[in-house]
Coordinates of C-alpha atoms in Angstrom, one line a residue:
X1 CA 18.7 9.5 12.8
X2 CA 18.4 7.7 16.3
X3 CA 15.9 7.9 19.1
X4 CA 18.5 8.2 21.9
X5 CA 20.7 10.9 20.6
X6 CA 19.1 12.8 17.7
X7 CA 21.4 14.7 15.4
X8 CA 20.6 18.3 14.5
X9 CA 19.8 19.3 11.0
X10 CA 19.4 22.5 9.1
X11 CA 15.6 22.6 8.4
X12 CA 15.8 22.2 4.7
X13 CA 18.3 19.3 5.0
X14 CA 16.4 17.3 7.6
X15 CA 15.6 13.7 6.8
X16 CA 11.8 14.6 6.6
X17 CA 12.4 15.7 3.1
X18 CA 14.1 12.5 2.2
X19 CA 11.2 10.7 3.5
X20 CA 8.8 12.9 1.6
X21 CA 10.6 12.3 -1.5
X22 CA 10.6 8.5 -0.8
X23 CA 6.9 8.6 -0.2
X24 CA 6.0 10.1 -3.5
X25 CA 8.4 7.8 -5.4
X26 CA 7.2 4.7 -3.6
X27 CA 3.5 5.4 -4.0
X28 CA 3.4 7.1 -7.4
X29 CA -0.1 7.7 -8.4
X30 CA -1.3 5.6 -5.7
X31 CA -0.9 8.5 -3.3
X32 CA -3.9 10.1 -4.8
X33 CA -6.0 6.9 -5.6
X34 CA -6.3 6.1 -1.9
X35 CA -7.2 9.7 -1.1
X36 CA -4.2 10.2 1.2
X37 CA -2.9 13.4 -0.6
X38 CA -5.5 16.1 -1.0
X39 CA -6.3 16.9 -4.5
X40 CA -10.0 18.0 -4.9
X41 CA -9.6 21.7 -3.8
X42 CA -6.7 22.3 -6.3
X43 CA -8.0 19.9 -9.1
X44 CA -11.7 20.3 -9.7
X45 CA -13.5 21.5 -12.9
X46 CA -14.0 25.1 -11.3
X47 CA -10.3 25.7 -10.7
X48 CA -9.5 24.0 -14.2
X49 CA -11.9 26.5 -15.9
X50 CA -10.3 29.5 -14.1
X51 CA -6.8 28.4 -15.1
X52 CA -7.9 27.7 -18.7
X53 CA -9.4 31.4 -18.8
X54 CA -6.0 32.7 -17.5
X55 CA -4.0 30.6 -20.1
X56 CA -6.4 31.7 -22.9
X57 CA -6.0 35.4 -21.9
X58 CA -2.2 35.0 -22.0
X59 CA -2.5 33.5 -25.5
X60 CA -4.5 36.4 -26.5
X61 CA -2.0 38.9 -25.2
X62 CA 0.9 37.1 -27.0
X63 CA -1.1 37.1 -30.3
X64 CA -1.9 40.9 -29.9
X65 CA 1.8 41.5 -29.4
X66 CA 2.4 39.6 -32.7
X67 CA 3.9 36.5 -31.3
X68 CA 1.8 33.9 -33.1
X69 CA 4.4 31.4 -34.5
X70 CA 6.2 30.0 -31.7
X71 CA 4.6 27.6 -29.2
X72 CA 3.7 28.6 -25.6
X73 CA 4.7 26.0 -23.1
X74 CA 2.8 25.4 -20.0
X75 CA 4.7 23.5 -17.3
X76 CA 2.8 22.0 -14.5
X77 CA 5.0 21.3 -11.4
X78 CA 3.9 18.2 -9.4
X79 CA 1.1 17.3 -11.7
X80 CA 0.3 14.3 -9.4
X81 CA -2.8 12.3 -10.4
X82 CA -3.3 14.4 -13.7
X83 CA -6.8 15.7 -12.9
X84 CA -5.8 19.5 -13.1
X85 CA -4.1 19.0 -16.4
X86 CA -7.1 17.3 -17.9
X87 CA -9.7 19.9 -16.7
X88 CA -7.4 22.7 -17.9
X89 CA -6.7 21.3 -21.3
X90 CA -10.4 20.3 -21.8
X91 CA -11.6 23.8 -21.1
X92 CA -8.7 25.5 -22.9
X93 CA -9.3 23.6 -26.1
X94 CA -13.1 24.4 -25.9
X95 CA -12.1 28.2 -25.6
X96 CA -9.8 27.9 -28.5
X97 CA -12.4 26.2 -30.7
X98 CA -15.2 28.5 -29.6
X99 CA -13.3 31.7 -30.1
X100 CA -11.9 30.9 -33.5
X101 CA -9.3 33.6 -33.3
X102 CA -5.6 33.7 -34.2
X103 CA -3.6 32.3 -31.3
X104 CA 0.0 30.9 -30.9
X105 CA 0.1 27.1 -30.5
X106 CA 0.5 25.8 -27.0
X107 CA 1.9 22.8 -25.3
X108 CA 0.9 21.6 -21.9
X109 CA 3.7 19.8 -20.0
X110 CA 2.8 17.6 -17.0
X111 CA 5.9 17.1 -14.8
X112 CA 6.5 15.3 -11.5
X113 CA 9.4 13.6 -9.7
X114 CA 8.2 9.9 -9.6
X115 CA 8.6 8.0 -13.0
X116 CA 5.6 6.0 -12.0
X117 CA 3.4 9.1 -12.3
X118 CA 4.5 9.6 -16.0
X119 CA 3.8 5.9 -16.9
X120 CA 0.3 6.4 -15.4
X121 CA -0.4 9.5 -17.3
X122 CA 0.6 7.8 -20.5
X123 CA -1.8 5.1 -19.9
X124 CA -4.7 7.3 -19.0
X125 CA -7.5 7.4 -21.7
X126 CA -8.5 10.9 -20.7
X127 CA -5.2 12.3 -21.6
X128 CA -4.5 10.3 -24.6
X129 CA -6.5 12.5 -27.1
X130 CA -4.5 15.5 -25.9
X131 CA -1.2 13.6 -26.5
X132 CA -2.4 12.8 -30.0
X133 CA -3.4 16.3 -30.9
X134 CA 0.1 17.5 -29.8
X135 CA -1.0 19.8 -27.0
X136 CA 0.3 17.5 -24.0
X137 CA 3.6 16.1 -23.2
X138 CA 5.3 14.8 -20.1
X139 CA 8.6 15.2 -18.3
X140 CA 10.3 14.1 -15.1
X141 CA 11.4 17.2 -13.2
X142 CA 13.3 17.4 -9.9
X143 CA 12.4 20.8 -8.5
X144 CA 15.6 20.9 -6.4
X145 CA 18.2 20.0 -8.9
X146 CA 17.1 19.9 -12.5
X147 CA 17.7 22.9 -14.9
X148 CA 16.3 21.5 -18.2
X149 CA 13.3 19.5 -19.5
X150 CA 13.3 16.5 -21.6
X151 CA 9.8 15.9 -23.0
X152 CA 8.9 12.2 -23.2
X153 CA 6.6 11.9 -26.1
X154 CA 8.0 14.4 -28.6
X155 CA 11.6 13.7 -27.4
X156 CA 12.2 17.5 -27.2
X157 CA 15.0 19.0 -25.2
X158 CA 14.3 22.5 -23.5
X159 CA 17.4 24.1 -22.2
X160 CA 18.5 27.6 -21.2
X161 CA 17.4 30.3 -23.8
X162 CA 15.6 27.7 -26.0
X163 CA 11.9 29.0 -25.6
X164 CA 11.0 32.1 -27.8
X165 CA 7.8 32.5 -25.8
X166 CA 7.5 33.1 -22.0
X167 CA 7.1 29.9 -20.0
X168 CA 3.9 29.5 -18.1
X169 CA 4.3 27.6 -14.8
X170 CA 1.4 26.1 -12.9
X171 CA 2.1 25.1 -9.2
X172 CA -0.9 23.8 -7.3
X173 CA -0.2 22.3 -3.7
X174 CA 3.5 22.3 -4.6
X175 CA 5.4 25.0 -2.8
X176 CA 4.0 23.7 0.4
X177 CA 5.5 20.3 0.2
X178 CA 9.0 21.0 -1.2
X179 CA 12.0 21.7 1.1
X180 CA 12.1 25.2 2.7
X181 CA 14.3 27.1 5.0
X182 CA 13.2 27.8 8.5
X183 CA 14.5 31.1 10.0
X184 CA 13.8 33.0 13.1
X185 CA 13.8 36.9 13.0
X186 CA 14.0 39.1 16.1
X187 CA 15.5 42.4 16.9
X188 CA 17.0 42.9 13.6
X189 CA 18.9 39.6 13.6
X190 CA 18.5 36.3 11.7
X191 CA 18.7 32.8 13.2
X192 CA 18.6 29.4 11.6
X193 CA 15.9 27.1 13.2
X194 CA 17.7 23.8 13.2
X195 CA 15.7 20.5 14.1
X196 CA 16.6 17.4 15.8
X197 CA 14.2 14.5 15.0
X198 CA 12.9 11.7 17.3
X199 CA 11.1 8.7 16.1
X200 CA 9.6 6.7 19.0
X201 CA 10.3 3.2 17.6
X202 CA 11.9 3.4 14.0
X203 CA 12.1 -0.1 13.6
X204 CA 8.4 -0.5 13.8
X205 CA 7.7 1.9 11.0
X206 CA 8.3 0.1 7.7
X207 CA 7.1 2.8 5.0
X208 CA 7.9 6.4 4.6
X209 CA 4.3 7.4 5.5
X210 CA 4.6 5.7 8.9
X211 CA 8.0 7.2 9.6
X212 CA 6.6 10.6 8.9
X213 CA 3.6 10.2 11.2
X214 CA 6.0 9.2 14.1
X215 CA 8.4 12.2 13.7
X216 CA 8.8 14.6 16.6
X217 CA 10.6 17.8 15.8
X218 CA 12.5 19.8 18.3
X219 CA 13.8 23.4 17.4
X220 CA 17.3 24.7 18.0
X221 CA 18.5 28.2 17.2
X222 CA 21.8 29.6 15.9
X223 CA 22.9 33.0 14.6
X224 CA 22.9 32.9 10.7
X225 CA 24.6 35.9 9.3
X226 CA 25.0 34.3 6.0
X227 CA 21.5 35.3 5.0
X228 CA 22.3 38.8 5.7
X229 CA 25.3 38.9 3.3
X230 CA 25.1 40.4 -0.3
X231 CA 26.6 37.2 -1.7
X232 CA 23.3 35.5 -0.7
X233 CA 20.9 36.0 -3.5
X234 CA 17.8 36.7 -1.5
X235 CA 19.6 38.9 1.2
X236 CA 17.2 41.9 0.3
X237 CA 14.2 39.8 1.2
X238 CA 15.9 38.8 4.5
X239 CA 16.7 42.5 5.2
X240 CA 13.1 43.4 4.8
X241 CA 12.1 40.7 7.3
X242 CA 14.8 41.9 9.7
X243 CA 13.4 45.5 9.5
X244 CA 9.6 44.5 9.6
X245 CA 9.4 41.4 11.8
X246 CA 9.9 40.7 15.5
X247 CA 9.7 37.3 17.2
X248 CA 8.8 35.5 13.9
X249 CA 9.5 32.1 12.4
X250 CA 9.5 32.5 8.8
X251 CA 9.4 29.5 6.2
X252 CA 11.6 30.7 3.5
X253 CA 11.2 29.4 -0.1
X254 CA 14.7 29.2 -1.2
X255 CA 14.3 26.1 -3.1
X256 CA 11.1 27.4 -4.8
X257 CA 12.9 30.8 -5.8
X258 CA 15.9 29.0 -7.2
X259 CA 13.5 26.6 -9.1
X260 CA 11.6 29.6 -10.6
X261 CA 14.8 31.3 -11.4
X262 CA 16.2 28.2 -13.4
X263 CA 12.8 27.7 -15.1
X264 CA 12.9 31.5 -16.1
X265 CA 16.3 30.9 -17.9
X266 CA 14.6 28.5 -20.3
X267 CA 13.0 31.4 -22.0
X268 CA 14.2 34.6 -23.4
X269 CA 10.9 36.3 -22.4
X270 CA 10.6 35.3 -18.8
X271 CA 7.9 33.2 -17.1
X272 CA 4.3 33.5 -15.7
X273 CA 3.6 31.7 -12.5
X274 CA 0.0 30.5 -11.7
X275 CA -0.2 28.9 -8.3
X276 CA -2.6 27.9 -5.7
X277 CA -1.6 26.8 -2.2
X278 CA -2.2 27.3 1.6
X279 CA 0.2 30.2 1.3
X280 CA 0.5 33.7 2.7
X281 CA 1.2 36.8 0.6
X282 CA 0.6 39.3 3.4
X283 CA 3.4 40.3 5.6
X284 CA 1.1 40.4 8.7
X285 CA 0.5 36.8 8.5
X286 CA 4.3 36.2 9.1
X287 CA 4.3 38.3 12.2
X288 CA 4.8 36.6 15.6
X289 CA 4.5 33.2 14.0
X290 CA 5.3 30.1 16.2
X291 CA 7.5 27.3 14.8
X292 CA 5.6 25.2 12.1
X293 CA 3.8 21.9 12.7
X294 CA 3.8 19.3 9.9
X295 CA 0.4 18.6 8.4
X296 CA 0.1 14.9 7.7
X297 CA -1.8 13.3 4.7
X298 CA 0.4 10.4 3.8
X299 CA 3.2 12.9 3.0
X300 CA 3.2 16.3 4.8
X301 CA 3.0 19.9 4.0
X302 CA 3.7 23.3 5.4
X303 CA 2.6 26.9 4.4
X304 CA 3.9 28.5 1.3
X305 CA 5.5 31.8 1.7
X306 CA 4.1 33.7 -1.2
X307 CA 5.1 37.0 0.4
X308 CA 8.8 36.1 -0.2
X309 CA 8.3 35.2 -3.7
X310 CA 6.1 38.3 -4.6
X311 CA 8.7 40.5 -2.9
X312 CA 11.7 39.0 -4.6
X313 CA 10.4 39.0 -8.2
X314 CA 8.6 42.4 -7.8
X315 CA 11.9 44.0 -7.1
X316 CA 13.2 42.3 -10.3
X317 CA 10.3 43.9 -12.3
X318 CA 7.4 41.4 -11.9
X319 CA 3.9 42.3 -11.4
X320 CA 1.8 40.1 -8.9
X321 CA -1.8 39.3 -8.7
X322 CA -3.2 38.2 -5.3
X323 CA -6.9 38.7 -4.2
X324 CA -7.7 41.8 -2.3
X325 CA -10.0 39.6 0.2
X326 CA -8.4 37.2 2.6
X327 CA -8.5 33.5 1.7
X328 CA -9.8 30.7 3.7
X329 CA -8.5 27.4 2.3
X330 CA -6.6 28.2 -0.9
X331 CA -4.6 31.3 -1.9
X332 CA -4.5 31.7 -5.8
X333 CA -1.9 33.9 -7.2
X334 CA -0.2 35.0 -10.3
X335 CA 3.2 36.4 -10.8
X336 CA 4.2 37.9 -14.2
X337 CA 7.9 38.0 -14.4
X338 CA 7.8 39.4 -17.8
X339 CA 9.0 42.4 -19.8
X340 CA 6.2 45.1 -19.5
X341 CA 3.9 42.9 -17.4
X342 CA 1.2 45.4 -17.5
X343 CA 0.7 45.0 -21.1
X344 CA -0.9 41.6 -20.5
X345 CA -4.3 42.9 -20.3
X346 CA -6.4 40.0 -21.1
X347 CA -4.2 37.9 -18.7
X348 CA -5.1 40.3 -15.9
X349 CA -8.7 40.6 -16.8
X350 CA -9.1 36.8 -16.7
X351 CA -7.6 36.8 -13.1
X352 CA -10.2 39.6 -12.2
X353 CA -13.1 37.5 -13.6
X354 CA -12.1 34.0 -12.4
X355 CA -10.1 34.4 -9.2
X356 CA -10.7 38.0 -7.7
X357 CA -14.5 38.3 -8.3
X358 CA -15.4 34.7 -7.3
X359 CA -12.7 32.0 -7.5
X360 CA -11.7 28.6 -6.4
X361 CA -11.4 29.4 -2.7
X362 CA -14.9 30.9 -2.3
X363 CA -16.3 27.9 -4.3
X364 CA -14.7 25.4 -1.9
X365 CA -15.9 27.3 1.0
X366 CA -19.5 27.2 -0.3
X367 CA -19.2 23.5 -1.2
X368 CA -18.2 22.8 2.3
X369 CA -21.3 24.5 3.6
X370 CA -23.5 22.8 0.9
X371 CA -22.3 19.1 1.1
X372 CA -24.0 18.5 4.7
X373 CA -27.1 20.3 3.5
X374 CA -27.7 18.5 0.1
X375 CA -30.8 16.9 1.5
X376 CA -32.5 20.5 1.9
X377 CA -31.9 21.5 -1.9
X378 CA -34.4 21.7 -4.4
X379 CA -33.6 20.7 -8.0
X380 CA -33.1 24.4 -9.1
X381 CA -30.5 24.9 -6.3
X382 CA -28.8 21.7 -7.1
X383 CA -28.7 22.5 -10.8
X384 CA -27.4 26.0 -10.1
X385 CA -24.5 24.8 -7.8
X386 CA -23.7 21.9 -10.0
X387 CA -23.4 24.3 -13.1
X388 CA -21.2 26.7 -10.9
X389 CA -18.9 23.9 -10.1
X390 CA -18.3 22.9 -13.9
X391 CA -20.7 19.8 -13.6
X392 CA -18.5 18.2 -11.0
X393 CA -18.8 14.4 -10.6
X394 CA -18.0 14.4 -6.9
X395 CA -21.0 16.8 -6.2
X396 CA -23.2 14.6 -8.4
X397 CA -22.3 11.3 -6.6
X398 CA -23.0 13.1 -3.3
X399 CA -26.5 14.3 -4.6
X400 CA -27.6 11.3 -6.8
X401 CA -29.9 9.8 -4.1
X402 CA -31.5 13.2 -3.2
X403 CA -32.0 14.0 -6.9
X404 CA -33.8 10.6 -7.3
X405 CA -36.2 11.6 -4.4
X406 CA -37.1 14.9 -6.2
X407 CA -37.8 13.4 -9.6
X408 CA -41.4 13.0 -9.0
X409 CA -42.2 16.6 -9.0
X410 CA -39.6 17.6 -11.6
X411 CA -40.5 19.6 -14.5
X412 CA -39.8 18.5 -18.0
X413 CA -37.3 21.4 -18.3
X414 CA -35.6 20.3 -15.1
X415 CA -35.3 16.8 -16.2
X416 CA -33.7 17.9 -19.6
X417 CA -31.2 19.9 -17.5
X418 CA -30.2 17.0 -15.5
X419 CA -29.8 14.9 -18.6
X420 CA -27.6 17.7 -20.2
X421 CA -25.6 18.0 -17.0
X422 CA -24.9 14.2 -16.8
X423 CA -23.6 14.3 -20.4
X424 CA -21.2 17.2 -19.7
X425 CA -20.2 15.7 -16.4
X426 CA -19.4 12.6 -18.2
X427 CA -17.3 14.4 -20.9
X428 CA -15.4 16.1 -18.1
X429 CA -14.8 13.1 -15.8
X430 CA -11.4 12.0 -15.0
X431 CA -11.5 8.7 -13.2
X432 CA -8.9 7.3 -10.8
X433 CA -8.5 3.7 -9.6
X434 CA -10.7 3.9 -6.4
X435 CA -13.3 6.0 -7.9
X436 CA -17.0 5.2 -7.7
X437 CA -19.0 3.8 -10.6
X438 CA -20.2 7.0 -12.2
X439 CA -21.7 5.4 -15.1
X440 CA -23.9 3.3 -12.9
X441 CA -25.3 6.1 -10.8
X442 CA -26.0 8.2 -14.1
X443 CA -27.5 5.2 -15.9
X444 CA -30.0 4.5 -13.0
X445 CA -30.9 8.1 -12.5
X446 CA -31.7 8.5 -16.3
X447 CA -33.6 5.1 -16.0
X448 CA -35.8 6.6 -13.3
X449 CA -36.4 9.7 -15.6
X450 CA -37.6 7.4 -18.3
X451 CA -34.9 8.4 -20.7
X452 CA -34.2 4.8 -21.8
X453 CA -31.8 5.5 -24.5
X454 CA -29.4 7.5 -22.7
X455 CA -29.7 5.3 -19.5
X456 CA -28.9 2.2 -21.8
X457 CA -25.7 3.7 -22.9
X458 CA -24.4 4.4 -19.5
X459 CA -25.5 1.2 -17.9
X460 CA -23.8 -0.8 -20.8
X461 CA -20.5 1.3 -19.9
X462 CA -21.0 0.2 -16.3
X463 CA -21.4 -3.4 -17.2
X464 CA -18.4 -3.3 -19.4
X465 CA -16.3 -1.8 -16.6
X466 CA -17.5 -4.7 -14.5
X467 CA -17.9 -7.8 -16.6
X468 CA -16.8 -10.2 -13.9
X469 CA -19.2 -8.7 -11.3
X470 CA -22.4 -7.7 -12.8
X471 CA -25.1 -6.1 -10.6
X472 CA -28.8 -7.3 -10.7
X473 CA -30.2 -3.8 -10.7
X474 CA -28.1 -3.0 -13.8
X475 CA -29.1 -6.1 -15.8
X476 CA -32.7 -5.6 -15.1
X477 CA -32.7 -1.9 -15.8
X478 CA -30.9 -2.8 -19.1
X479 CA -33.6 -5.3 -19.9
X480 CA -36.4 -2.6 -19.3
X481 CA -34.4 -0.1 -21.3
X482 CA -34.0 -2.6 -24.3
X483 CA -37.8 -3.5 -24.2
X484 CA -38.8 0.2 -24.0
X485 CA -36.6 0.8 -27.1
X486 CA -38.1 -2.1 -29.1
X487 CA -35.3 -4.4 -28.8
X488 CA -37.0 -7.4 -27.3
X489 CA -34.0 -9.9 -28.1
X490 CA -31.8 -7.6 -26.0
X491 CA -34.5 -7.5 -23.3
X492 CA -34.6 -11.2 -23.2
X493 CA -30.8 -11.6 -23.0
X494 CA -30.4 -9.1 -20.1
X495 CA -33.4 -10.7 -18.3
X496 CA -31.7 -14.2 -18.5
X497 CA -28.5 -12.8 -17.1
X498 CA -30.3 -11.1 -14.2
X499 CA -32.1 -14.4 -13.4
X500 CA -28.9 -16.3 -13.4
X501 CA -28.0 -13.9 -10.5
X502 CA -31.3 -14.0 -8.7
X503 CA -33.4 -16.9 -10.0
X504 CA -36.3 -16.1 -7.8
X505 CA -36.6 -12.3 -8.7
X506 CA -40.3 -12.0 -9.5
X507 CA -40.1 -8.9 -11.7
X508 CA -37.4 -10.4 -13.9
X509 CA -39.3 -13.8 -14.2
X510 CA -42.5 -11.8 -15.2
X511 CA -40.7 -9.8 -17.9
X512 CA -39.2 -13.1 -19.3
X513 CA -42.6 -14.7 -19.3
X514 CA -44.0 -11.8 -21.1
X515 CA -41.2 -11.7 -23.7
X516 CA -41.5 -15.4 -24.2
X517 CA -45.2 -15.0 -24.8
X518 CA -44.6 -12.6 -27.5
X519 CA -42.5 -15.0 -29.2
X520 CA -39.1 -13.5 -28.3
X521 CA -36.1 -15.9 -28.9

């Protein structure tokens, strides 16, 4: 790869994919910690709840079919930061416990390419309870090459035909970032779109992210009859495109199709795919398409071709679920590559409720509209949208200052609902390294609401998380909470610590004087 005489590559074999792989292996979990790779849209509590409902429906269907003894494995491809797995498992376990009905056991398997990611998951306190319960395990999985799974925690090996239950596969923002073929279809003929790559100054870019940002792609076309031959496993899809498309560049998901076929071989009962991506399943969205442009976010992504996946597997007997309305930011689909897929009634009903009627894409579109208008919302509007989003921490942090401004006119019922929401938010919070101090914002708001016992608990969490860098406002608020709860010794302790930071703070000095006058040691 040189800037003077660039070599031509088949699109799926171009060096950009090696750089993509190197980026994720180098960054590990930091790719999400520093907000380079998008994650919120596919990893928030709302989509986690929708997926949990789908999985719960699938478990119900298997139970009604009499398959109660064998474990249902749920494999997440490219689990990344781990936030989606956390939300899915939390809601799925809640549904299981609430329903109290016979279900087959389940095991969620987080997988990814970088070993660093697995190490991070193993150390995350939010995931540890699920590992301990036996419903979560981890595996390194290379989507391009691997044919088997080796689970880290249980030391379980899963090979071809080992699973008695269908394999559930989750793939969010995944198919858009793995190698794809690029073909050009016109006048009933298929062409390979090769690429030559120029980097303005390769020596100046030291890391994969910088190299990717500086890549300039140039496309070249050559006749590719091999796609049309019957020995090519996906020739029927190509033939369909030859018949239906003119002057169209098509990203063809050969690596994704091969991966799903290999994963399907792990089970004797097929697989179910639950996926969300910027991907098109409608043929008209692939008509007259120009060559793709890489979308950069540390790594890069393209558009996933759900149409090819749907067409291929439906011809093999699958049933697909995609929304009847058009998506804006996120297309959420489900492919049931199973014997008698229409018999999975509860699974299909869960898709209808959680995706088709109102789903993650609609929620994200609404959130984009709400975010810049938070300051215009009343408490009832805030509480309603917060509840709709599953008491999401991100929305709370964006709104905390505005909520504070509304407390003076809040009713007792609204204050109680805010308190309950904070508790539920904290239970569903999955922190990453760069994240804000949620305990601090929660504690200070509860303090303003006069809920001193709850405020004390959150403010102590904040202090414990930052023992070397205490905040004056936290220490003083802890002193007041302790005083209001009748703990004068605790109040004096926190007041002295506050004065050690700001010796001239009049409020803290007056409080300590009052405590000393009352005889507090």
